[in-house]
Short mmCIF file of C-alpha atoms in Angstrom, two decimals:
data_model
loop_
_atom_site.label_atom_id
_atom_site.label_comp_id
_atom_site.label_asym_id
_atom_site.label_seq_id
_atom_site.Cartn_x
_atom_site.Cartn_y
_atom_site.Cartn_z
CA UNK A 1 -225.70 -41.28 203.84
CA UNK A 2 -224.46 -37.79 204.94
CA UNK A 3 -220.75 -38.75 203.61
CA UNK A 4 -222.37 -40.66 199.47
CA UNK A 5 -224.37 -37.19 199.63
CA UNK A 6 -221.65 -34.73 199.60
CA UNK A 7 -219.53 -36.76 197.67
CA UNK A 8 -222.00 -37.32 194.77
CA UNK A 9 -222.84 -33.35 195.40
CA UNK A 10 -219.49 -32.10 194.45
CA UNK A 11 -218.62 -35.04 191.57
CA UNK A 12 -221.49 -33.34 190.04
CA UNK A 13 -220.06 -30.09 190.01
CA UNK A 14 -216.51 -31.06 188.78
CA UNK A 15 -218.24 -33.05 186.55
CA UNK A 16 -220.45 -29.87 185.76
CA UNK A 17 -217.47 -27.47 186.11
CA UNK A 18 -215.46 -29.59 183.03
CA UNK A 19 -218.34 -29.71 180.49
CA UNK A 20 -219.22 -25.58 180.79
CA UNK A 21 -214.93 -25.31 180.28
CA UNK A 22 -215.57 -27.80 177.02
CA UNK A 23 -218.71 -25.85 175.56
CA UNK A 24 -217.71 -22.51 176.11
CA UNK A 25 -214.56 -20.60 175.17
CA UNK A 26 -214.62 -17.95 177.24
CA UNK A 27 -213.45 -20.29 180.03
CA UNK A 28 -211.08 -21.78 177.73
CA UNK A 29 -209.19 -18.14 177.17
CA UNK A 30 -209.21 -17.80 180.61
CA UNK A 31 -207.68 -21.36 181.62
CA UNK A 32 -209.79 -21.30 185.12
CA UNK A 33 -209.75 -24.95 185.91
CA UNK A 34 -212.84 -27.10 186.05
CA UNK A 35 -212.93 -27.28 189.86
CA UNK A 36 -212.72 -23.26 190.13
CA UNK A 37 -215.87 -23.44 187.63
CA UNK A 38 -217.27 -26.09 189.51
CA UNK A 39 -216.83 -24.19 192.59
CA UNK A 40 -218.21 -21.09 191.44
CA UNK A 41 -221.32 -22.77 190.35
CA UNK A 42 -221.61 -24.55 193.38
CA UNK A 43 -221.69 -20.82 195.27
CA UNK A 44 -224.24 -19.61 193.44
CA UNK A 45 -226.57 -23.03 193.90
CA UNK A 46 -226.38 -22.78 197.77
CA UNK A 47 -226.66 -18.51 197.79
CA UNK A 48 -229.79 -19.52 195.67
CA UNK A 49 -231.61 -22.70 197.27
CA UNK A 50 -229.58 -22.21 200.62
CA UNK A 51 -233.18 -22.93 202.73
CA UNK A 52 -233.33 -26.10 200.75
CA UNK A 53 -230.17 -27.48 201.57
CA UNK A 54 -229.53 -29.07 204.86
CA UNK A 55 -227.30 -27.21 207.10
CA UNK A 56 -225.62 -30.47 207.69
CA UNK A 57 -224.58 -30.97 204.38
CA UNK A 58 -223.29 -27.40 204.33
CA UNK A 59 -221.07 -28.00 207.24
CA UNK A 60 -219.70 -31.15 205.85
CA UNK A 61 -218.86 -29.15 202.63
CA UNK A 62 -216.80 -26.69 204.21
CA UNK A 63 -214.77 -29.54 206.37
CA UNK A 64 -213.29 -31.02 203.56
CA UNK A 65 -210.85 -28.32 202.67
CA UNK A 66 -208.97 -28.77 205.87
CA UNK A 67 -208.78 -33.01 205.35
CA UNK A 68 -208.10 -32.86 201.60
CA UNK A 69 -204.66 -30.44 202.24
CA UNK A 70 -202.93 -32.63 204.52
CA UNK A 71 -203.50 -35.15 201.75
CA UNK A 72 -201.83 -32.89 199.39
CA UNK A 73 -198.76 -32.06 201.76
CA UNK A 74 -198.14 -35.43 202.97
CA UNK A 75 -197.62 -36.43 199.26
CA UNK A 76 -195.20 -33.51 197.88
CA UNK A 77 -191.85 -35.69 198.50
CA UNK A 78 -193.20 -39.77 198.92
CA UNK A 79 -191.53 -41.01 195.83
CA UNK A 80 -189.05 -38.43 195.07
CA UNK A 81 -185.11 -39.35 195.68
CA UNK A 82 -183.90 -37.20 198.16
CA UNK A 83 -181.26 -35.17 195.81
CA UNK A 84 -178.13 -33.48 197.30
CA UNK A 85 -178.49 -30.14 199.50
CA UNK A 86 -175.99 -28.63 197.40
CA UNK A 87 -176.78 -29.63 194.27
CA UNK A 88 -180.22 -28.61 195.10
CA UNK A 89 -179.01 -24.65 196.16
CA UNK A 90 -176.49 -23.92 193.25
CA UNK A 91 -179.19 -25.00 190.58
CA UNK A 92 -182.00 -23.47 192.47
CA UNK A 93 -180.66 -20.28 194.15
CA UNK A 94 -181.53 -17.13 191.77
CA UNK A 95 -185.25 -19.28 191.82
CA UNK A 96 -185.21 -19.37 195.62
CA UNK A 97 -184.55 -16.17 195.73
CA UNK A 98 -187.02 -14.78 193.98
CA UNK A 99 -189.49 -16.84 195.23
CA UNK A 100 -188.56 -16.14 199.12
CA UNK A 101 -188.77 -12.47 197.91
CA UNK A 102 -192.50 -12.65 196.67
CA UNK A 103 -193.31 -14.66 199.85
CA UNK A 104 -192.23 -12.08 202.06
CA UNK A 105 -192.98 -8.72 200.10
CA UNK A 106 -196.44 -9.95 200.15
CA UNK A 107 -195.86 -10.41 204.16
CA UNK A 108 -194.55 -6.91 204.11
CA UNK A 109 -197.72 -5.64 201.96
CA UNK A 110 -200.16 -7.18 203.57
CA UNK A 111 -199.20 -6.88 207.63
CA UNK A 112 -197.81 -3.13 207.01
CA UNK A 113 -200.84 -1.89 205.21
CA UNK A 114 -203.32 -3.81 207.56
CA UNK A 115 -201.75 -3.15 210.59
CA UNK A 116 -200.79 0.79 209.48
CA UNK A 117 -204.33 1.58 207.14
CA UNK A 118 -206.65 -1.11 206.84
CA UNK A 119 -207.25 -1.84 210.53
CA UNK A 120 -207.96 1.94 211.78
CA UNK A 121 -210.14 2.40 208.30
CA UNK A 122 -212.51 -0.73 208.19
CA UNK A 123 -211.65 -2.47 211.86
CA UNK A 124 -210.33 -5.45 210.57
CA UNK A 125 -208.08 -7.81 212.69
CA UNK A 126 -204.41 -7.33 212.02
CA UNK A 127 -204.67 -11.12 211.11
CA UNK A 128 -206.15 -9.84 207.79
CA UNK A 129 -202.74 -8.92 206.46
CA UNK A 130 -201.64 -12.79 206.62
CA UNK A 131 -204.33 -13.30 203.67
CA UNK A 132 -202.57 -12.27 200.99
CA UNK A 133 -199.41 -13.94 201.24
CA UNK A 134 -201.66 -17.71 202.64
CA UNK A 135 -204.05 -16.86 199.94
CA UNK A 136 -202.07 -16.21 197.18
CA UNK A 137 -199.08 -18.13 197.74
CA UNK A 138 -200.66 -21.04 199.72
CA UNK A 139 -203.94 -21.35 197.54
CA UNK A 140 -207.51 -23.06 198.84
CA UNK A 141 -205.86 -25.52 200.30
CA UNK A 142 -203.92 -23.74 202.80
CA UNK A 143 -207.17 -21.61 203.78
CA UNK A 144 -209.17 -24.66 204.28
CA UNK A 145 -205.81 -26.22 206.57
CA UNK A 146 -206.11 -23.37 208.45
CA UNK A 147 -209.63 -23.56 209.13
CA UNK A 148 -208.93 -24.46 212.62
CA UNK A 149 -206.56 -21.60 213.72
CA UNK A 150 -208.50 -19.26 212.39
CA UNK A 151 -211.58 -20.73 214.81
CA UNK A 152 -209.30 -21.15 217.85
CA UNK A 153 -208.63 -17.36 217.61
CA UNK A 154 -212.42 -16.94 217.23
CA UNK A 155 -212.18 -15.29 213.93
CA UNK A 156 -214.09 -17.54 211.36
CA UNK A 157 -214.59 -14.57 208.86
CA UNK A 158 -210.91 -14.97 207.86
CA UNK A 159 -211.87 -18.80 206.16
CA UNK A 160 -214.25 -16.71 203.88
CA UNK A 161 -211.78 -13.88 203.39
CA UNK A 162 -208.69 -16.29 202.79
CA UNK A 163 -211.12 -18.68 200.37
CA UNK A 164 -211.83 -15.18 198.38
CA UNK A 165 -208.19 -13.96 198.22
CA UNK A 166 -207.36 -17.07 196.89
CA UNK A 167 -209.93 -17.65 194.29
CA UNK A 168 -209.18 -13.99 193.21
CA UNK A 169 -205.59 -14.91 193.02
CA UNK A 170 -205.93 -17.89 191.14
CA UNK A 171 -207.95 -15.69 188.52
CA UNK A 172 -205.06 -12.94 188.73
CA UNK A 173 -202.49 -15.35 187.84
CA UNK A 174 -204.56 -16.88 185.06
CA UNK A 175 -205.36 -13.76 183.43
CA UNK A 176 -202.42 -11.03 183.70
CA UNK A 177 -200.23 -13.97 183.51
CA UNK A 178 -200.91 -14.68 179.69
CA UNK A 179 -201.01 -10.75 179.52
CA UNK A 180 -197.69 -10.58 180.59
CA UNK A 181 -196.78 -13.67 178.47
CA UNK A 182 -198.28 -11.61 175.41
CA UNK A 183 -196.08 -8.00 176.27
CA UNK A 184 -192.76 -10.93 176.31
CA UNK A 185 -194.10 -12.65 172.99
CA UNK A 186 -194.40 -8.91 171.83
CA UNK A 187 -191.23 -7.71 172.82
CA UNK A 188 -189.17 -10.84 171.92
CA UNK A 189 -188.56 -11.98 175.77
CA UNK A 190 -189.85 -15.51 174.38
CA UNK A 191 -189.99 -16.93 171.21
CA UNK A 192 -191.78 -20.76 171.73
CA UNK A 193 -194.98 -19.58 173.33
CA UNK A 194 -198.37 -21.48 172.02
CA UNK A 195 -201.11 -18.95 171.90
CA UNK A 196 -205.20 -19.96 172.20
CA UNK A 197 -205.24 -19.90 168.64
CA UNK A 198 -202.45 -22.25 167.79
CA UNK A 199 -203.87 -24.76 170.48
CA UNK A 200 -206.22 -27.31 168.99
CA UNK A 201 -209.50 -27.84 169.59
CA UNK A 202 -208.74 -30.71 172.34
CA UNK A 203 -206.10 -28.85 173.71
CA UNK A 204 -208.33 -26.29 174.20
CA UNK A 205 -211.12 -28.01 176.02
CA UNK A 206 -208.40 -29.77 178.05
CA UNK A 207 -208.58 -33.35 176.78
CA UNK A 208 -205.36 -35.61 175.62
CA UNK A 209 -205.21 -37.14 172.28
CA UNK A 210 -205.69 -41.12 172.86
CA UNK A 211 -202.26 -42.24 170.94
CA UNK A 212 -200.63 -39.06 173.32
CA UNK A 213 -202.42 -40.07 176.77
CA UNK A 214 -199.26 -39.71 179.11
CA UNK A 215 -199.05 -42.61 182.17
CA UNK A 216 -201.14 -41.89 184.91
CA UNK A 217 -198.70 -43.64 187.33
CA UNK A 218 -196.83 -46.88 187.79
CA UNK A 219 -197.86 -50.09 189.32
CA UNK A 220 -195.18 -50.87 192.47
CA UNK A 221 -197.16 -54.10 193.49
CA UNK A 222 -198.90 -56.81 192.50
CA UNK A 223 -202.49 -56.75 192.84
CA UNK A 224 -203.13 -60.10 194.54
CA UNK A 225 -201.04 -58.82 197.48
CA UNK A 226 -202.37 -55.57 197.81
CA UNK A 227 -203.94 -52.91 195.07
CA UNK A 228 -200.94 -50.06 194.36
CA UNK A 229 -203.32 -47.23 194.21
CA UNK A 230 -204.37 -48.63 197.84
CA UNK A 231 -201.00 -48.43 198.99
CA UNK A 232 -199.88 -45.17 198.22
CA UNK A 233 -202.87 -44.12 199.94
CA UNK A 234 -202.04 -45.95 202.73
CA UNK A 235 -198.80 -44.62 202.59
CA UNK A 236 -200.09 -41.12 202.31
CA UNK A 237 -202.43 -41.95 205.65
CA UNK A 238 -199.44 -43.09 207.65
CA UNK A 239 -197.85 -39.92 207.01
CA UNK A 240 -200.86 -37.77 207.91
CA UNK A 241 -200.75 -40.15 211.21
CA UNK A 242 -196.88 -39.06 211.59
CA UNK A 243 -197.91 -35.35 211.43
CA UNK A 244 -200.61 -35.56 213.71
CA UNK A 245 -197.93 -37.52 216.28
CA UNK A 246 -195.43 -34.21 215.96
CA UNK A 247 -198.37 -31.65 216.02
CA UNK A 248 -199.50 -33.47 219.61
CA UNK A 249 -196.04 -34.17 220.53
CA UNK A 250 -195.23 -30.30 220.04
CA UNK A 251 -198.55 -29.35 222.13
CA UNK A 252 -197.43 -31.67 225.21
CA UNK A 253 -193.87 -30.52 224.99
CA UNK A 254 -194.82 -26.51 225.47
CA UNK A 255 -197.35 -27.47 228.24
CA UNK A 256 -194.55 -29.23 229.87
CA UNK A 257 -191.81 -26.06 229.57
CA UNK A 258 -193.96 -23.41 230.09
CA UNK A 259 -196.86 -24.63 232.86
CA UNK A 260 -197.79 -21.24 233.69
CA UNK A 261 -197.71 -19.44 230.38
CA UNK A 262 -201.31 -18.52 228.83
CA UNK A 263 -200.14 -18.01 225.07
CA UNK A 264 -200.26 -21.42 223.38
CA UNK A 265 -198.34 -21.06 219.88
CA UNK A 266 -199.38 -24.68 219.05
CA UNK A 267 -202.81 -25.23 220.38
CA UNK A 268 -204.30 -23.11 217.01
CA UNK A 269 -200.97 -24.88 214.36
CA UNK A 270 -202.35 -26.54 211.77
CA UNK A 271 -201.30 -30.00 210.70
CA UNK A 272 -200.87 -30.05 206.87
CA UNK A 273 -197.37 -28.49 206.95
CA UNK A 274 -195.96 -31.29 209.68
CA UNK A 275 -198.65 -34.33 207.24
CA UNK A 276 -195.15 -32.82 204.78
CA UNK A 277 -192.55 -33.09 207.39
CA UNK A 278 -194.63 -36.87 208.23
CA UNK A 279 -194.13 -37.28 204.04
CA UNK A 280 -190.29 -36.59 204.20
CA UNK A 281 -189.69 -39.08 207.32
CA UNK A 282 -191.16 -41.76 205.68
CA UNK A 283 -189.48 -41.33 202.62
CA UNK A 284 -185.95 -41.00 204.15
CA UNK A 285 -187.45 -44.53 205.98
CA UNK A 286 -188.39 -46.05 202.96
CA UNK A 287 -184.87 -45.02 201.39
CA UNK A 288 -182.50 -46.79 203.84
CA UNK A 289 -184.85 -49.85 204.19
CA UNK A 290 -184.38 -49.91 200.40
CA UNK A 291 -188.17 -49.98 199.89
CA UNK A 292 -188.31 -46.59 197.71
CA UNK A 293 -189.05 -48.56 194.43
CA UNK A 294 -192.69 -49.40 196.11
CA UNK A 295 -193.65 -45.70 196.11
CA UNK A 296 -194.40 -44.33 192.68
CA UNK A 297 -194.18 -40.25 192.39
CA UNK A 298 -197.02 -39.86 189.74
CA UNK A 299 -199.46 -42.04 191.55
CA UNK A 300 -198.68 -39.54 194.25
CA UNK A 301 -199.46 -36.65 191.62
CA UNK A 302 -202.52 -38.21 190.94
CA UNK A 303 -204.27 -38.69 194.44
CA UNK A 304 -202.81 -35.32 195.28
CA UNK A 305 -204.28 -33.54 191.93
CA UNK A 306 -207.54 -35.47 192.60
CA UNK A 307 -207.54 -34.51 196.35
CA UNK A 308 -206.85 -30.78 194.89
CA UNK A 309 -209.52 -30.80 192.55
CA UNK A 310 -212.50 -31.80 195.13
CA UNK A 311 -210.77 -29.42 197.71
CA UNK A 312 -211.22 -26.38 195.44
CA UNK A 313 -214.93 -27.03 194.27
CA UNK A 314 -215.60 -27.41 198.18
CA UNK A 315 -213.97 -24.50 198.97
CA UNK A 316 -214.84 -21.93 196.62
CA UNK A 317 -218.94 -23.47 196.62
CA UNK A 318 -219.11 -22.49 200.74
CA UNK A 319 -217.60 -19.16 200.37
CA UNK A 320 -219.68 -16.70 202.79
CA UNK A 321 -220.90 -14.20 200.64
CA UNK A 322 -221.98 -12.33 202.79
CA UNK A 323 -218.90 -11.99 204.83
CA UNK A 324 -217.28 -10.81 201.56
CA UNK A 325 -219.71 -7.96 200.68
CA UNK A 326 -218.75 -6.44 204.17
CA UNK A 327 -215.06 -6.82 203.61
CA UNK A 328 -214.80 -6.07 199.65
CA UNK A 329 -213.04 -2.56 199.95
CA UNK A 330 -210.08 -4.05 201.89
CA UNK A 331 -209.83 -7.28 200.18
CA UNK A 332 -209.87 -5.56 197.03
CA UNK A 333 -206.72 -3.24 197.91
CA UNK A 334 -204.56 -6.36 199.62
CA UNK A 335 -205.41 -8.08 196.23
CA UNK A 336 -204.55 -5.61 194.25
CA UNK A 337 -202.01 -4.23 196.09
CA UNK A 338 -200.17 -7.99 196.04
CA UNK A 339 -201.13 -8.22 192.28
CA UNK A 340 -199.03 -4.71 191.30
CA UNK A 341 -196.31 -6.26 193.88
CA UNK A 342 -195.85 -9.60 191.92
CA UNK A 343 -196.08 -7.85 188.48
CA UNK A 344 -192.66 -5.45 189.54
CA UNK A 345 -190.96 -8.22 190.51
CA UNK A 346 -191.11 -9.78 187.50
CA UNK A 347 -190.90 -6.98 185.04
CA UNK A 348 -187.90 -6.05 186.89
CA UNK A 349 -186.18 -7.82 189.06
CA UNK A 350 -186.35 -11.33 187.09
CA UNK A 351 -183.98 -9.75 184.08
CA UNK A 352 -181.78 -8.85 186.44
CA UNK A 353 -181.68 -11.75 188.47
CA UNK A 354 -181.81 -14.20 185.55
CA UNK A 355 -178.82 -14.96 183.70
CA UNK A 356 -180.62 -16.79 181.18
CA UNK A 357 -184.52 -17.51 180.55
CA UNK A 358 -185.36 -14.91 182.63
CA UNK A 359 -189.11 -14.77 181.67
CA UNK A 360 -189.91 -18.58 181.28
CA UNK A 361 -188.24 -19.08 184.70
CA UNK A 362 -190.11 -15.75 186.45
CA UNK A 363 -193.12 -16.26 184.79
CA UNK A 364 -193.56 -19.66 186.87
CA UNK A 365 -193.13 -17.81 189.86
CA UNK A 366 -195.21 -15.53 189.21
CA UNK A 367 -197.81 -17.87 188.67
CA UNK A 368 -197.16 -20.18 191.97
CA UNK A 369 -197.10 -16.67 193.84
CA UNK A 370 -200.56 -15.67 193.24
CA UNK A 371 -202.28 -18.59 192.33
CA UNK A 372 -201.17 -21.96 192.88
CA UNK A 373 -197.90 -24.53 191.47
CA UNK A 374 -200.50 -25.92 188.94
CA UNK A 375 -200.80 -21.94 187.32
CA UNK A 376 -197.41 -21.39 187.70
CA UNK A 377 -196.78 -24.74 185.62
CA UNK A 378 -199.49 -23.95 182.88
CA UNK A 379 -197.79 -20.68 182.27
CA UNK A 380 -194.54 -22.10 181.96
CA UNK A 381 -195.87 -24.85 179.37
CA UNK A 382 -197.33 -21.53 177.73
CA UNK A 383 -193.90 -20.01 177.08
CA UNK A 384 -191.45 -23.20 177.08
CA UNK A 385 -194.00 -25.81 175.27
CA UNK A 386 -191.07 -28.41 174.49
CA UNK A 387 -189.32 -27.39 178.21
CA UNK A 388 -186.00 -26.42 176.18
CA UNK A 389 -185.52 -24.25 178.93
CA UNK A 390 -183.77 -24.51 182.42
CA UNK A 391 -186.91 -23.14 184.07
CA UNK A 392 -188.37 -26.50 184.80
CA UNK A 393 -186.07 -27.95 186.25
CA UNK A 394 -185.02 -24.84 188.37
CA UNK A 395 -188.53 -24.21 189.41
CA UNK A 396 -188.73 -27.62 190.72
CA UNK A 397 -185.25 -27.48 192.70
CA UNK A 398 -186.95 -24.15 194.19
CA UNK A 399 -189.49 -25.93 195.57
CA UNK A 400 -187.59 -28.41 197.73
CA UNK A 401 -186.44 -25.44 199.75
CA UNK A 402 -189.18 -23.20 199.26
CA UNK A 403 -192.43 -25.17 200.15
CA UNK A 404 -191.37 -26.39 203.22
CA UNK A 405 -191.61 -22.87 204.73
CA UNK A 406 -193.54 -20.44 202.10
CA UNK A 407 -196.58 -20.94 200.41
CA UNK A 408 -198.41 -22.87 203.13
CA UNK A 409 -195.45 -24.49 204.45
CA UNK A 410 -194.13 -24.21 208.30
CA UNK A 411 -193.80 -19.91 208.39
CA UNK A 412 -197.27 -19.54 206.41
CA UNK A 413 -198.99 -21.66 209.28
CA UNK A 414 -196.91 -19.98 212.27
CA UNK A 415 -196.99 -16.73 211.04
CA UNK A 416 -200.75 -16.62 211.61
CA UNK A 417 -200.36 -18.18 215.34
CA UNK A 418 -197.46 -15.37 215.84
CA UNK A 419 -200.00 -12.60 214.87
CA UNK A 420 -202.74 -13.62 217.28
CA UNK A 421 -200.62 -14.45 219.67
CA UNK A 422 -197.94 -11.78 220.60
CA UNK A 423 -199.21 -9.04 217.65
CA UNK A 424 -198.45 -8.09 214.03
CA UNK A 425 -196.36 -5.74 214.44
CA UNK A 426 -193.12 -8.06 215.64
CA UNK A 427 -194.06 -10.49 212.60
CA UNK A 428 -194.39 -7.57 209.89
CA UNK A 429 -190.53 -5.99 211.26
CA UNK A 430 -189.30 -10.14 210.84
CA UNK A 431 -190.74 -9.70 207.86
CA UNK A 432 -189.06 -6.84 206.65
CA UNK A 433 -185.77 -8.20 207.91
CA UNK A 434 -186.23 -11.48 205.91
CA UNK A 435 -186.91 -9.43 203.07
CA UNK A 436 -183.80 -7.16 202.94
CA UNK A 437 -181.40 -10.10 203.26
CA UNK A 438 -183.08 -12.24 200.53
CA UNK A 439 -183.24 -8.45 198.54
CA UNK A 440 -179.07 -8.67 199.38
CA UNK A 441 -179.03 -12.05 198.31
CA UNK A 442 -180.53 -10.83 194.81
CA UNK A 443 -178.04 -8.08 194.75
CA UNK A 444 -174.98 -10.45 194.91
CA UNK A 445 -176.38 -12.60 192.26
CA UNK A 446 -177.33 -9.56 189.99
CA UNK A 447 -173.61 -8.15 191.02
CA UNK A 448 -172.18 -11.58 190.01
CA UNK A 449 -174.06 -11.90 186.81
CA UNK A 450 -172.58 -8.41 185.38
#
């Protein structure tokens, strides 16, 4: 009963979330998503009637987050032919790089000025500075799949805090996005960009024209041997089940080289990034058995939007308020601070690093690095509407190297364990290392480009 109750709870926000977006414009200008509408709506119904509402229900709400992400990892590569390394780095590289840069200037930002400032002004945990960068870059999702670590390190404030920096990412990327795809229109950076006003009235409310209603997915199977929708999500289990196998096999394999040693790095690691690494196995698997062709990628898209969806109108509906109140003069420098970060990079170093469609391709970036790859995509469809760009398909070479590691990918997770563990200060000098060679990096492609 517990389970149809929180289900039917939050289908009634999205639901909710989708028709405020259709009936009111403001929302519209903004392009916040349904389930960030949803979400917030859902906040202010349990901050309101929160003595009405079973605690139960409550506590089931704020589970989901950290079920729904490994979802969304282990589908990121099921479906998707394993292209050539190579291939992969020439297209992708100047994207990489500027990607890996944002990742780990907003590292840099946010362990330096917690560790140096924030922590001797407002006594947070030196853990805080890892918010901006799993926040930003890593979105809801990532907070919610890293419920766990932040419990084992007995600091459940930081769910609240990361749920926060990420909702006021997500808004950041929305909003000074299109102002900074308004300064390119104005300056004639772009030239294809569809404003509000030329959008019609569909477009605007965010529903498909019924002769233009794209496929939804493909149909690998026939039905009377097994539905294909069940399937991929069977397929999708089995790598969550492949994740958890490496997370456990990890924990036994430390206790078993270091016996005596107190510090456990993998007792507080979060599965979602290895539910990826579980994705990737079974793929390769699938490949050389010569069973790819059952695995579609956009029915994959679709569980892993709709798992996306729900997770975000969970997440952002349980924020602790009240946990935010007490922490809103730091959150609101690390936010802004890794706001003014993002904007430099692309106002300067994209021209430079860019041969050619510098803004369409930073601009995508920029979105993915303070809210999530959905904002990053929307702003690119903003600026390159018919994709007669190479940002697309640069973007998405990017993120075959990039996810895996940024962005609530292997470093986002241990990078948390790291600063409990053994302190921030060691992490926030890696940091700074990683950040000087990928600035080099930049430099020889800016060099080469001259």
């Amino acid at each position: 009963m517990l389970a149809v109750v929180v289900f039917c709870g939050l289908s009634l926000l999205l639901v909710a979330g989708k028709i405020i977006r259709s009936y009111f414009s403001f929302f519209q200008k903004l392009y916040l998503p349904s389930s960030v509408i949803g979400g917030l709506l859902g906040l202010v119904l349990i901050s309101v009637f929160h003595n009405y509402i079973p605690a139960e229900w409550i506590t089931t709400i704020k589970k989901l987050p950290g079920f729904l992400i490994n979802v969304i990892f282990a589908t990121l590569f099921l479906g998707l032919a394993t292209p050539r390394f190579k291939e992969i780095f020439r297209i992708a590289l100047p994207q990489l790089c500027l990607g890996q840069i944002l990742s780990w200037g907003q590292y840099v930002i946010g362990l330096g000025v917690t560790g140096l400032v924030l922590c001797k002004l407002f006594d947070v945990p030196a853990a805080f500075g890892n918010l901006l960068e799993i926040g930003f870059q890593g979105g809801h999702g990532t907070v919610g799949g890293m419920s766990q670590s932040f419990e084992t390190y007995n600091w459940s404030e930081g769910i609240a805090l990361g749920y926060t920096v990420a909702t006021g990412g997500m808004i950041i990327g929305i909003i000074v996005g299109m102002m900074l795809v308004n300064w390119a229109l104005k300056n004639g950076f772009v030239k294809s960009v569809r404003t509000f006003a030329q959008r019609s009235q569909l477009e605007r409310i965010g529903v498909y024209r019924k002769l233009k209603q794209p496929s939804a997915g493909r149909q690998t199977v026939l039905s009377d041997s097994i539905d294909s929708l069940a399937l991929h999500l069977a397929l999708v289990g089995v790598s969550i089940l492949i994740g958890f196998g490496i997370l456990k096999g990890l924990q036994a394999l430390e206790v078993a080289l270091l016996p005596d040693c107190k510090t456990r790095i993998f007792i507080g690691f979060p599965l979602f990034p290895l539910c990826m690494i579980g994705g990737v196995m079974l793929q390769i698997f699938m490949q050389k058995r010569r069973l790819s062709r059952l695995v579609d990628h956009d029915q994959m898209q679709r569980i892993s939007g709709a798992a996306l969806d729900y997770l975000v109108v969970s997440a952002v509906a349980t924020i602790q308020l009240s946990v935010v109140v007490k922490n809103w003069l730091p959150l609101l420098i690390i936010i802004a601070l890794g706001a003014l970060f993002c904007v430099a990079m692309v106002v300067w170093l994209a021209p430079r690093l860019f041969k050619e469609d510098w803004f369409e391709r930073a601009i995508a970036d920029f979105g993915q690095a303070t809210g999530v790859t959905a904002t990053g995509l929307m702003l690119l469809r903003t600026v390159d509407p018919d994709n007669k760009t190479s940002a697309a398909s640069s973007f998405g070479y990017k993120q075959l190297i990039h996810e895996p590691f940024m962005g609530g990918g292997i470093w986002t997770a241990l990078a948390l364990t790291l600063v409990f563990t053994i302190g921030w200060l060691p992490v926030w000098i890696f940091c700074i290392v990683m950040l000087i060679f990928w600035g080099v990096i930049a430099l020889v492609i800016i060099r080469k480009n001259r």
